[in-house]
PDB file of C-alpha atoms in Angstrom:
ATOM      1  CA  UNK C 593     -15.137 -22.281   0.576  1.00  0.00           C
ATOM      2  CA  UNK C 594     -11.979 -20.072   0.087  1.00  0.00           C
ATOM      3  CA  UNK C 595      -9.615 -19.977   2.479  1.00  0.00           C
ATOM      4  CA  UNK C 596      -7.940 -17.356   4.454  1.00  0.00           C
ATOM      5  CA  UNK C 597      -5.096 -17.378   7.044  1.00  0.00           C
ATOM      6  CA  UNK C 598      -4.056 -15.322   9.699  1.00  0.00           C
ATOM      7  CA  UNK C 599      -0.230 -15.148  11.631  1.00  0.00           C
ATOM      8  CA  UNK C 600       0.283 -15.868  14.002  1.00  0.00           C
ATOM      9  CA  UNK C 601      -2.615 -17.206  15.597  1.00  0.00           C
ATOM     10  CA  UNK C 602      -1.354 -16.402  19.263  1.00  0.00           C
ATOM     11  CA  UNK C 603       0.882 -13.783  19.985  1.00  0.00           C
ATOM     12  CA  UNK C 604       1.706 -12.346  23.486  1.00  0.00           C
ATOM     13  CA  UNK C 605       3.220  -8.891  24.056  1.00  0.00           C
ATOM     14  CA  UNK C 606       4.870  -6.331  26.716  1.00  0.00           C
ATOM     15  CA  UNK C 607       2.732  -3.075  27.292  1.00  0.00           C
ATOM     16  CA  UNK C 608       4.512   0.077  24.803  1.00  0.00           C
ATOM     17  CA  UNK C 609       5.249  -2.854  22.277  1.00  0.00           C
ATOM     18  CA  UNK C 610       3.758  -2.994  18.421  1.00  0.00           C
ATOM     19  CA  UNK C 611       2.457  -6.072  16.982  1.00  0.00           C
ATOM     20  CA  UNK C 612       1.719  -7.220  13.591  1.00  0.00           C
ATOM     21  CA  UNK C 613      -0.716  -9.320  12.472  1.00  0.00           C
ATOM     22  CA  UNK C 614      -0.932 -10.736   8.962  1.00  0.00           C
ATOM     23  CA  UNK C 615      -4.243 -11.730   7.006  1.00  0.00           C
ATOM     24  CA  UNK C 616      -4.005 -13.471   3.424  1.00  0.00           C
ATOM     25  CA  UNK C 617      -6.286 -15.137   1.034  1.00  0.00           C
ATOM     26  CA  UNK C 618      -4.490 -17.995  -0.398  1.00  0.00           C
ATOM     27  CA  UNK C 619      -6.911 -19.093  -2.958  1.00  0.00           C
ATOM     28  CA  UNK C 620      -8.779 -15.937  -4.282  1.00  0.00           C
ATOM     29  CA  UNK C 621      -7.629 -12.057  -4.851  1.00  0.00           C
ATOM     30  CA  UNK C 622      -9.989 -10.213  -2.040  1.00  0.00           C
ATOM     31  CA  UNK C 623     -10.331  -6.549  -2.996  1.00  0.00           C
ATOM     32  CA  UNK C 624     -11.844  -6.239   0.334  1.00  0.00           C
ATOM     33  CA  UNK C 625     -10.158  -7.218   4.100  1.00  0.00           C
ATOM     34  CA  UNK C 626     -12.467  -6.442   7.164  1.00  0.00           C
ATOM     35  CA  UNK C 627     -10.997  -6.305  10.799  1.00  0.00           C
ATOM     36  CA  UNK C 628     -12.984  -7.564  13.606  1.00  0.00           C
ATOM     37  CA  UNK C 629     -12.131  -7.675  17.123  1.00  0.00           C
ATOM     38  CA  UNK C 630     -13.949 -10.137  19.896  1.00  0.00           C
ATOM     39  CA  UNK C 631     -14.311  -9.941  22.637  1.00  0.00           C
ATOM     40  CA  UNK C 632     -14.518 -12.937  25.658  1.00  0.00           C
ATOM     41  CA  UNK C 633     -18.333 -14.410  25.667  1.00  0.00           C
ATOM     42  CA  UNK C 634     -19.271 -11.120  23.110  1.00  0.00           C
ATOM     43  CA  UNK C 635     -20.036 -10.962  19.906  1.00  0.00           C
ATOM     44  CA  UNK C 636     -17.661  -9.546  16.531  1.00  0.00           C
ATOM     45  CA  UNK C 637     -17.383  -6.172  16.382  1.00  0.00           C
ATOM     46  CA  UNK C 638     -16.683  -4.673  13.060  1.00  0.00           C
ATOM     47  CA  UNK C 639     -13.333  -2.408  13.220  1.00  0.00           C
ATOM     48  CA  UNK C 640     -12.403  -1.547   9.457  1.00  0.00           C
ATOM     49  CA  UNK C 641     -12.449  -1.976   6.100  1.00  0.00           C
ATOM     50  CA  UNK C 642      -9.835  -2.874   3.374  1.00  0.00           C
ATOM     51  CA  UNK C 643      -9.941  -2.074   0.254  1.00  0.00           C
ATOM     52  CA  UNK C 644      -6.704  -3.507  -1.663  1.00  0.00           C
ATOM     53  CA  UNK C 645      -4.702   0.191  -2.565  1.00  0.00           C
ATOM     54  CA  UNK C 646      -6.538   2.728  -0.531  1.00  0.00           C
ATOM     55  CA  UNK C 647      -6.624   3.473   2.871  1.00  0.00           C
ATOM     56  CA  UNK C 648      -8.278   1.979   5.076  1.00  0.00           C
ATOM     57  CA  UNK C 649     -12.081   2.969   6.296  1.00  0.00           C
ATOM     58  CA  UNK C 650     -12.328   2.931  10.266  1.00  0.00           C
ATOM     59  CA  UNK C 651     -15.509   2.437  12.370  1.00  0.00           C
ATOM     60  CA  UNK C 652     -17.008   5.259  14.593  1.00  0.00           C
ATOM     61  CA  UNK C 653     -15.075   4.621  18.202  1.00  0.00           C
ATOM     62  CA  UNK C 654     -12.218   2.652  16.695  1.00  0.00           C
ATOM     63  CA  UNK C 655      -8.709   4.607  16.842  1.00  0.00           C
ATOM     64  CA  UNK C 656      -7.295   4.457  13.551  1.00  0.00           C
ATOM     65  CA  UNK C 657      -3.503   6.102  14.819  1.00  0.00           C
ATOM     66  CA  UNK C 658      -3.114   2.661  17.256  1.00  0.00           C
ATOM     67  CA  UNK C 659      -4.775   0.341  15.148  1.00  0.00           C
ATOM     68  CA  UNK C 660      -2.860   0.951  11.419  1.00  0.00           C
ATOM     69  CA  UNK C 661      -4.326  -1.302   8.613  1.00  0.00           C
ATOM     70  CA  UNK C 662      -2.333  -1.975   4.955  1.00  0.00           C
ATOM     71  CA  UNK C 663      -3.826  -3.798   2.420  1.00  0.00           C
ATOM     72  CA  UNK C 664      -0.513  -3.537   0.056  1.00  0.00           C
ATOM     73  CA  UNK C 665      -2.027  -6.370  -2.497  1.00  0.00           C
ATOM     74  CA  UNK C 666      -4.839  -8.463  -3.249  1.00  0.00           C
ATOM     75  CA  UNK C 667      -4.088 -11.377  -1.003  1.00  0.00           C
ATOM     76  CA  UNK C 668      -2.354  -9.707   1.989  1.00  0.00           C
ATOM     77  CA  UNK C 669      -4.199  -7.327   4.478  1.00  0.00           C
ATOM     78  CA  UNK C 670      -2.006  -6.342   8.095  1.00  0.00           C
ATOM     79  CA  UNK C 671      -3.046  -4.537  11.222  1.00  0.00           C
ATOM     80  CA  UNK C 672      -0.517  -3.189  13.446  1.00  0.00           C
ATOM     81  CA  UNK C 673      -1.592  -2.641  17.152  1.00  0.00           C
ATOM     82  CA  UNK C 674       0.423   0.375  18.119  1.00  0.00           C
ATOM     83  CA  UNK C 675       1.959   1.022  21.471  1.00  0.00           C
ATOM     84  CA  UNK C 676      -0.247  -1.873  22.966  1.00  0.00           C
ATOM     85  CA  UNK C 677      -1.760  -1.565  26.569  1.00  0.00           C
ATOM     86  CA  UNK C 678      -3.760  -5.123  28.112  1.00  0.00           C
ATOM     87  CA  UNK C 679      -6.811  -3.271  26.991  1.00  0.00           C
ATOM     88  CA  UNK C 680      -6.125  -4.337  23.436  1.00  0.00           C
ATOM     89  CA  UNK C 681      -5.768  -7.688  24.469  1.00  0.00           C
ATOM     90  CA  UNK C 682      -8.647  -9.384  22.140  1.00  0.00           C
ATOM     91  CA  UNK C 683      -9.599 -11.954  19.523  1.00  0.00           C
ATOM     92  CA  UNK C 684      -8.545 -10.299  16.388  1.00  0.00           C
ATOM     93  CA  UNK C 685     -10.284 -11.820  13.126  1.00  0.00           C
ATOM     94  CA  UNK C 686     -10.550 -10.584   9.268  1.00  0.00           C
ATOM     95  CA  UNK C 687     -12.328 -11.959   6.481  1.00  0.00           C
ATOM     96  CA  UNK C 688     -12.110 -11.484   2.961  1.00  0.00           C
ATOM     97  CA  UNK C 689     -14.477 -11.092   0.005  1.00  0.00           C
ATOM     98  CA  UNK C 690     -14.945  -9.203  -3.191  1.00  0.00           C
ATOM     99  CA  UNK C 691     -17.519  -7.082  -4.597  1.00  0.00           C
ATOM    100  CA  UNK C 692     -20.497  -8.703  -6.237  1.00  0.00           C
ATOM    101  CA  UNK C 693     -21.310  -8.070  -9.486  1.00  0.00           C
ATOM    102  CA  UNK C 694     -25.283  -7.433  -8.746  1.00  0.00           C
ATOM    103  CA  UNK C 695     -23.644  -5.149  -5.759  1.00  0.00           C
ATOM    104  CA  UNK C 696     -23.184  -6.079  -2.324  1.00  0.00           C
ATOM    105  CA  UNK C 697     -20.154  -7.810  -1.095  1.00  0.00           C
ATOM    106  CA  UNK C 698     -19.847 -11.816  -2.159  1.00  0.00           C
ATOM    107  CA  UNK C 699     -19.773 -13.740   0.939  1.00  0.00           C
ATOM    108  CA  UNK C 700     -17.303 -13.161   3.618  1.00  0.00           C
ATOM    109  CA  UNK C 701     -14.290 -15.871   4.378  1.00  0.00           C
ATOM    110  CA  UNK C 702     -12.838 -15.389   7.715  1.00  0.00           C
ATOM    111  CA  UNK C 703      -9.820 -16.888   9.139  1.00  0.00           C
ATOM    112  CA  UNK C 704      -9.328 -18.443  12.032  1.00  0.00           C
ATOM    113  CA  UNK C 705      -8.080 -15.307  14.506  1.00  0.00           C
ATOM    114  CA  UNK C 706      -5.352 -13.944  16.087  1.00  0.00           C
ATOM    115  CA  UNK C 707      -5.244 -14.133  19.847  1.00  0.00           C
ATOM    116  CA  UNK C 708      -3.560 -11.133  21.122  1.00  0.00           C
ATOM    117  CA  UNK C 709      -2.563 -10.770  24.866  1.00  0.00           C
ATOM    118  CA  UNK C 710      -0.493  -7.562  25.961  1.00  0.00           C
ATOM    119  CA  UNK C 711       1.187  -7.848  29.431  1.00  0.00           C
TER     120      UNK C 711
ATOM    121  CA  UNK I1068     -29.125   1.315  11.605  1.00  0.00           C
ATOM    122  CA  UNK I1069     -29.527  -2.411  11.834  1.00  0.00           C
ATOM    123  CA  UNK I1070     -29.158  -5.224  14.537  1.00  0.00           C
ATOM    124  CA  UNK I1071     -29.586  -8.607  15.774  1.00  0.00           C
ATOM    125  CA  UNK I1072     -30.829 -10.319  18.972  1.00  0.00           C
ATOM    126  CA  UNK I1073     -30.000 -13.428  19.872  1.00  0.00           C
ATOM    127  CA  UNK I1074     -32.170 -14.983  22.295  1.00  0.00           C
ATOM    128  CA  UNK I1075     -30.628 -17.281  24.033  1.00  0.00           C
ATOM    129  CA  UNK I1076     -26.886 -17.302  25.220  1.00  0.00           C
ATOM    130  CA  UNK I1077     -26.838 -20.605  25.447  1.00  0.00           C
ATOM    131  CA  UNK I1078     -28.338 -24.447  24.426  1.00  0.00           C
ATOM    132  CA  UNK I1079     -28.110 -27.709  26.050  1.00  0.00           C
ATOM    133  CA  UNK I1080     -29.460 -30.718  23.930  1.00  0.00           C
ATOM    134  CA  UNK I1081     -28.970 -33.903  23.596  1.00  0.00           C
ATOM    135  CA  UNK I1082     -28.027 -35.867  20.724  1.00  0.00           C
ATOM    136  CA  UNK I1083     -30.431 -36.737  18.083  1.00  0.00           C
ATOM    137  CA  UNK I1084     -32.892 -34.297  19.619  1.00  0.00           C
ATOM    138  CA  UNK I1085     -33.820 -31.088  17.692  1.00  0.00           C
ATOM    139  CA  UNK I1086     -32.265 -27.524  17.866  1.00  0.00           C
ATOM    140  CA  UNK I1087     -33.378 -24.177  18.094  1.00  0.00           C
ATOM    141  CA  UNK I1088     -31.681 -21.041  17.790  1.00  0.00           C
ATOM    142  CA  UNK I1089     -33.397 -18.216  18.318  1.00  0.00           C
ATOM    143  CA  UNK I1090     -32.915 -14.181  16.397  1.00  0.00           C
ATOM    144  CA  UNK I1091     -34.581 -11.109  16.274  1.00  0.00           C
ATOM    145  CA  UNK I1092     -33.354  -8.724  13.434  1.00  0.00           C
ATOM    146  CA  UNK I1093     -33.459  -5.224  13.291  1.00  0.00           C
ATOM    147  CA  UNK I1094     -32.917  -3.554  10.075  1.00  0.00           C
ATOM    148  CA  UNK I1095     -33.786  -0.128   8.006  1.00  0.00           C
ATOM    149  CA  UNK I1096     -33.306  -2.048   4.319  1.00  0.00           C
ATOM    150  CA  UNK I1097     -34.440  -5.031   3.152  1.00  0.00           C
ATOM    151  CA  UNK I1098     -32.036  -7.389   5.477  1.00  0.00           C
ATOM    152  CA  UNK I1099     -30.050 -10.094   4.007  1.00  0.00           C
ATOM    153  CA  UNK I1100     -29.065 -12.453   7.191  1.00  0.00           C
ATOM    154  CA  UNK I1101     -26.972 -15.109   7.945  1.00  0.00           C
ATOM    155  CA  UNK I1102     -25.728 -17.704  10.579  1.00  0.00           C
ATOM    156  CA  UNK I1103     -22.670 -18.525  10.847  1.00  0.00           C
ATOM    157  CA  UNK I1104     -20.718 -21.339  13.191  1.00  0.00           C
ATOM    158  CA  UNK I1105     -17.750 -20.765  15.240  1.00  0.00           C
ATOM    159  CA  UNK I1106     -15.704 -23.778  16.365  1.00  0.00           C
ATOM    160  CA  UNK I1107     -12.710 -23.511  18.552  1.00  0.00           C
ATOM    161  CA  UNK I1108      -9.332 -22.533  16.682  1.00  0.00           C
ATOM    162  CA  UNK I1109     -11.370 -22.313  13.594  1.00  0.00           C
ATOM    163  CA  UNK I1110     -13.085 -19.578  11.089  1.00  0.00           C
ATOM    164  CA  UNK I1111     -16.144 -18.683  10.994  1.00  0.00           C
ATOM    165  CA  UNK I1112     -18.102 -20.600   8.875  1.00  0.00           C
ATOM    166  CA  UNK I1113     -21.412 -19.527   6.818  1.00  0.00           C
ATOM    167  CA  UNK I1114     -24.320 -22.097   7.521  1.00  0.00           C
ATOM    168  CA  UNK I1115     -26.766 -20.192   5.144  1.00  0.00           C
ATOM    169  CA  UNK I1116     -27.738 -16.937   4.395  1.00  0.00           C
ATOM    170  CA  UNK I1117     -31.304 -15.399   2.952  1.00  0.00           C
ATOM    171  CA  UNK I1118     -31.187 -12.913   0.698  1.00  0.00           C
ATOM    172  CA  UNK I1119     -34.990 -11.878  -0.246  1.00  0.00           C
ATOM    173  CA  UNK I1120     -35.413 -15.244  -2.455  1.00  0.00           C
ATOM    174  CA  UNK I1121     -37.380 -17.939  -0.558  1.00  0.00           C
ATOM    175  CA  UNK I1122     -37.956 -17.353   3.267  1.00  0.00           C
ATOM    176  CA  UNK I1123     -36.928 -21.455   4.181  1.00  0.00           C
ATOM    177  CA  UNK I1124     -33.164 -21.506   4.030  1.00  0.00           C
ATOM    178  CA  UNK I1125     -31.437 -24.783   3.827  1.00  0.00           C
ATOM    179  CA  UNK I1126     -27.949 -24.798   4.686  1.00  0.00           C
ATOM    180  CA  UNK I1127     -25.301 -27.477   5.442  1.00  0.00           C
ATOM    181  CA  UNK I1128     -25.097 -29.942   7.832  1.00  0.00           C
ATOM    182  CA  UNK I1129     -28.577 -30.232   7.626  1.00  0.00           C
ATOM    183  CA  UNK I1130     -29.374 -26.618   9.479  1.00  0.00           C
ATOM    184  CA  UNK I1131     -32.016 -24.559   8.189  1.00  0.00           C
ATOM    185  CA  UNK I1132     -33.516 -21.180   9.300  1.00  0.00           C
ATOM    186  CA  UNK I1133     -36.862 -19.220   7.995  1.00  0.00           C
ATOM    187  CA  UNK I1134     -37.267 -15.982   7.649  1.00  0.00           C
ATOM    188  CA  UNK I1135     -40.356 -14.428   8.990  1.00  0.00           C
ATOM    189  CA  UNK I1136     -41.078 -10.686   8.035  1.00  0.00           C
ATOM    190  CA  UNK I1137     -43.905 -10.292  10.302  1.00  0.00           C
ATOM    191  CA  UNK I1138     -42.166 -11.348  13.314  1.00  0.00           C
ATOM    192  CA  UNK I1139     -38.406 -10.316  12.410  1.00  0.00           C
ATOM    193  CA  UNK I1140     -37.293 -13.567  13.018  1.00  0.00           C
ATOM    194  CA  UNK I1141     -34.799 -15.671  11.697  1.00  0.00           C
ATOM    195  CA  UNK I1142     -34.864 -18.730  13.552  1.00  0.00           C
ATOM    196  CA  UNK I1143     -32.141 -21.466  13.149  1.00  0.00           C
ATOM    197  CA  UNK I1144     -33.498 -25.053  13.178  1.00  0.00           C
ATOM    198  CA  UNK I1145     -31.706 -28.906  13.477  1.00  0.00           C
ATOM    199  CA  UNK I1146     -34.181 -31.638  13.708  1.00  0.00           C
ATOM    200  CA  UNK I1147     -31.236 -34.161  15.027  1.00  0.00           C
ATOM    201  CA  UNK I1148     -28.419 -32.568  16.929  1.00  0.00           C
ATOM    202  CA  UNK I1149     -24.908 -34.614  16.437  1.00  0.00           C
ATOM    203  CA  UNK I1150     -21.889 -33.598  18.644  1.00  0.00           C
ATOM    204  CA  UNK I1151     -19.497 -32.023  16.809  1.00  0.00           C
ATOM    205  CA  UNK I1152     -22.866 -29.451  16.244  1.00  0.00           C
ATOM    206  CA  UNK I1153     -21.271 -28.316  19.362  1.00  0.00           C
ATOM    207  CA  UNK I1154     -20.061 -24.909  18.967  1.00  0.00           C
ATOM    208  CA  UNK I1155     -20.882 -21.298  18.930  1.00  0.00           C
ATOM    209  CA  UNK I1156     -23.489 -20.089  16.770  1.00  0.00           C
ATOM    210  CA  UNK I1157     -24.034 -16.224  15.696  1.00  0.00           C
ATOM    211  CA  UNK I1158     -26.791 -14.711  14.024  1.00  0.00           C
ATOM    212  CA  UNK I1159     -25.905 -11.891  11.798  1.00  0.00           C
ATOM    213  CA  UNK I1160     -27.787  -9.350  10.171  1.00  0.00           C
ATOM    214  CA  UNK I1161     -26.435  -7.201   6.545  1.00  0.00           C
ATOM    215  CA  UNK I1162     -28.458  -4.129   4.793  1.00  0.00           C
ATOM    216  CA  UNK I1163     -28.191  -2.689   1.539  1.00  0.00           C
ATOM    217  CA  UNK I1164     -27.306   0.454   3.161  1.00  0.00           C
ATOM    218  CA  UNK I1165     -23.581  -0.541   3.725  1.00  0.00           C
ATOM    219  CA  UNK I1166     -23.638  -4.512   3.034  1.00  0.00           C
ATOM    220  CA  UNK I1167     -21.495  -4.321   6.524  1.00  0.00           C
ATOM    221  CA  UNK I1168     -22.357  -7.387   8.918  1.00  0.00           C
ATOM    222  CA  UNK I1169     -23.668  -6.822  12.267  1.00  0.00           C
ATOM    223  CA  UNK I1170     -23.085  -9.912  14.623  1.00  0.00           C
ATOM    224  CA  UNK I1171     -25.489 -11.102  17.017  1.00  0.00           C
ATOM    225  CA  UNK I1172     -23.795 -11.930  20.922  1.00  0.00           C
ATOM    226  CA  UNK I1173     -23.617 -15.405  19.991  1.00  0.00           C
ATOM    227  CA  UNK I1174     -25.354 -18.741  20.876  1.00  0.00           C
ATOM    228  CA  UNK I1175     -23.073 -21.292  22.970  1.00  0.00           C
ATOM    229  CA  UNK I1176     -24.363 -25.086  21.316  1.00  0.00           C
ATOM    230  CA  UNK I1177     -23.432 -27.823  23.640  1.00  0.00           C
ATOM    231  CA  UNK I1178     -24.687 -31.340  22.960  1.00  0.00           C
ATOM    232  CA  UNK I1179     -24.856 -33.954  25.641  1.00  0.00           C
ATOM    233  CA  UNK I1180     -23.818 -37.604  24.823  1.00  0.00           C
TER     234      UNK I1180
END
């Protein structure tokens, strides 16, 4: 399967701080990024979409002002947690795919995470 | 609105025995569903998927799953468990509503020696 990257995969951060975290697709042009964030011992939960050149779409409960998403080109998709507080210490993972031509996404590629722990 | 249950948080085999992975689906469209695997430091990884062509999956690594309609099941099946099947397992569960995928809690696969 494709392959898709995340940096860094651990990063740990003071409280009031922004952090950065990168997703690319090295071997295929994803027109769509998702953003999922897990939780210890819980399941994925879906935070946004990417779409490569528009903004992105957030899901009901998720704040889109702290958690800003750019998805500048067709391998690169970022989220930037915002004036980080422990509580958005998580899993972070994003996958990327591209829009099937019978409709539907194609499948999903997901790299490997981004542990993020705010202090 | 769709959504998947998985039964069991967690598995204890031993090697060479079979596997069983148990998941209720939820789902307002005609479902397409998935498992994927989960090993430490790792992506996910897509074991199989069923999207409304024949209800016995095969997937790699010799899993499969079947999709039952009457009982919203899709079960996932091993008939010899190996260790490095160790790992965490999710269910997940995608409608033609929003293609989006909804993740089950997860299935923790250990494998005694």
């Amino acid at each position: 399967g494709a392959v898709v990257s995340q940096h860094p995969s651990r990063v740990i951060c003071k409280s009031g701080t922004s952090v950065k975290i990168e997703c690319r697709s090295l071997d295929f042009q994803a027109t769509t990024m998702f953003w999922y964030r897990q939780f210890p011992k819980k399941s994925l939960m879906l935070m946004a979409t990417s779409n490569e050149g528009s903004k992105a779409t957030y899901e009901q409960g998720v704040e889109k002002d702290k958690f800003l998403i750019n998805h500048a080109s067709l391998t690169l998709s970022t989220l930037t947690v915002t004036s980080a507080h422990p509580e958005d210490s998580s899993f972070y993972i994003c996958s990327a795919t591209t829009w099937g031509d019978s409709g539907g996404y194609n499948e999903q590629f997901f790299g490997p995470g981004t542990r993020l722990t705010v202090l | 609105a769709q959504s998947v249950t998985q039964l069991d948080s967690h598995v204890s085999v031993s090697e060479g025995t079979p596997v069983l992975l148990r998941c209720n689906y939820s789902s307002s469209y005609s479902p397409s569903l998935f498992w994927y695997v989960q090993h430490p430091n790792k992506g996910l990884q897509l074991l199989l998927k069923y999207t409304s062509a024949a209800t016995l999956v095969k997937g790699i690594n010799g899993f499969e799953a079947e999709f039952k309609k009457s009982e919203t099941s899709f079960h996932l099946t091993k008939p010899s468990a190996h260790m490095s099947d160790a790992a965490e397992y999710f269910c997940v569960v995608s409608d033609r509503n929003d293609y989006k995928l909804s993740f089950g809690a997860g299935t923790t696969v250990t494998v005694r020696a």
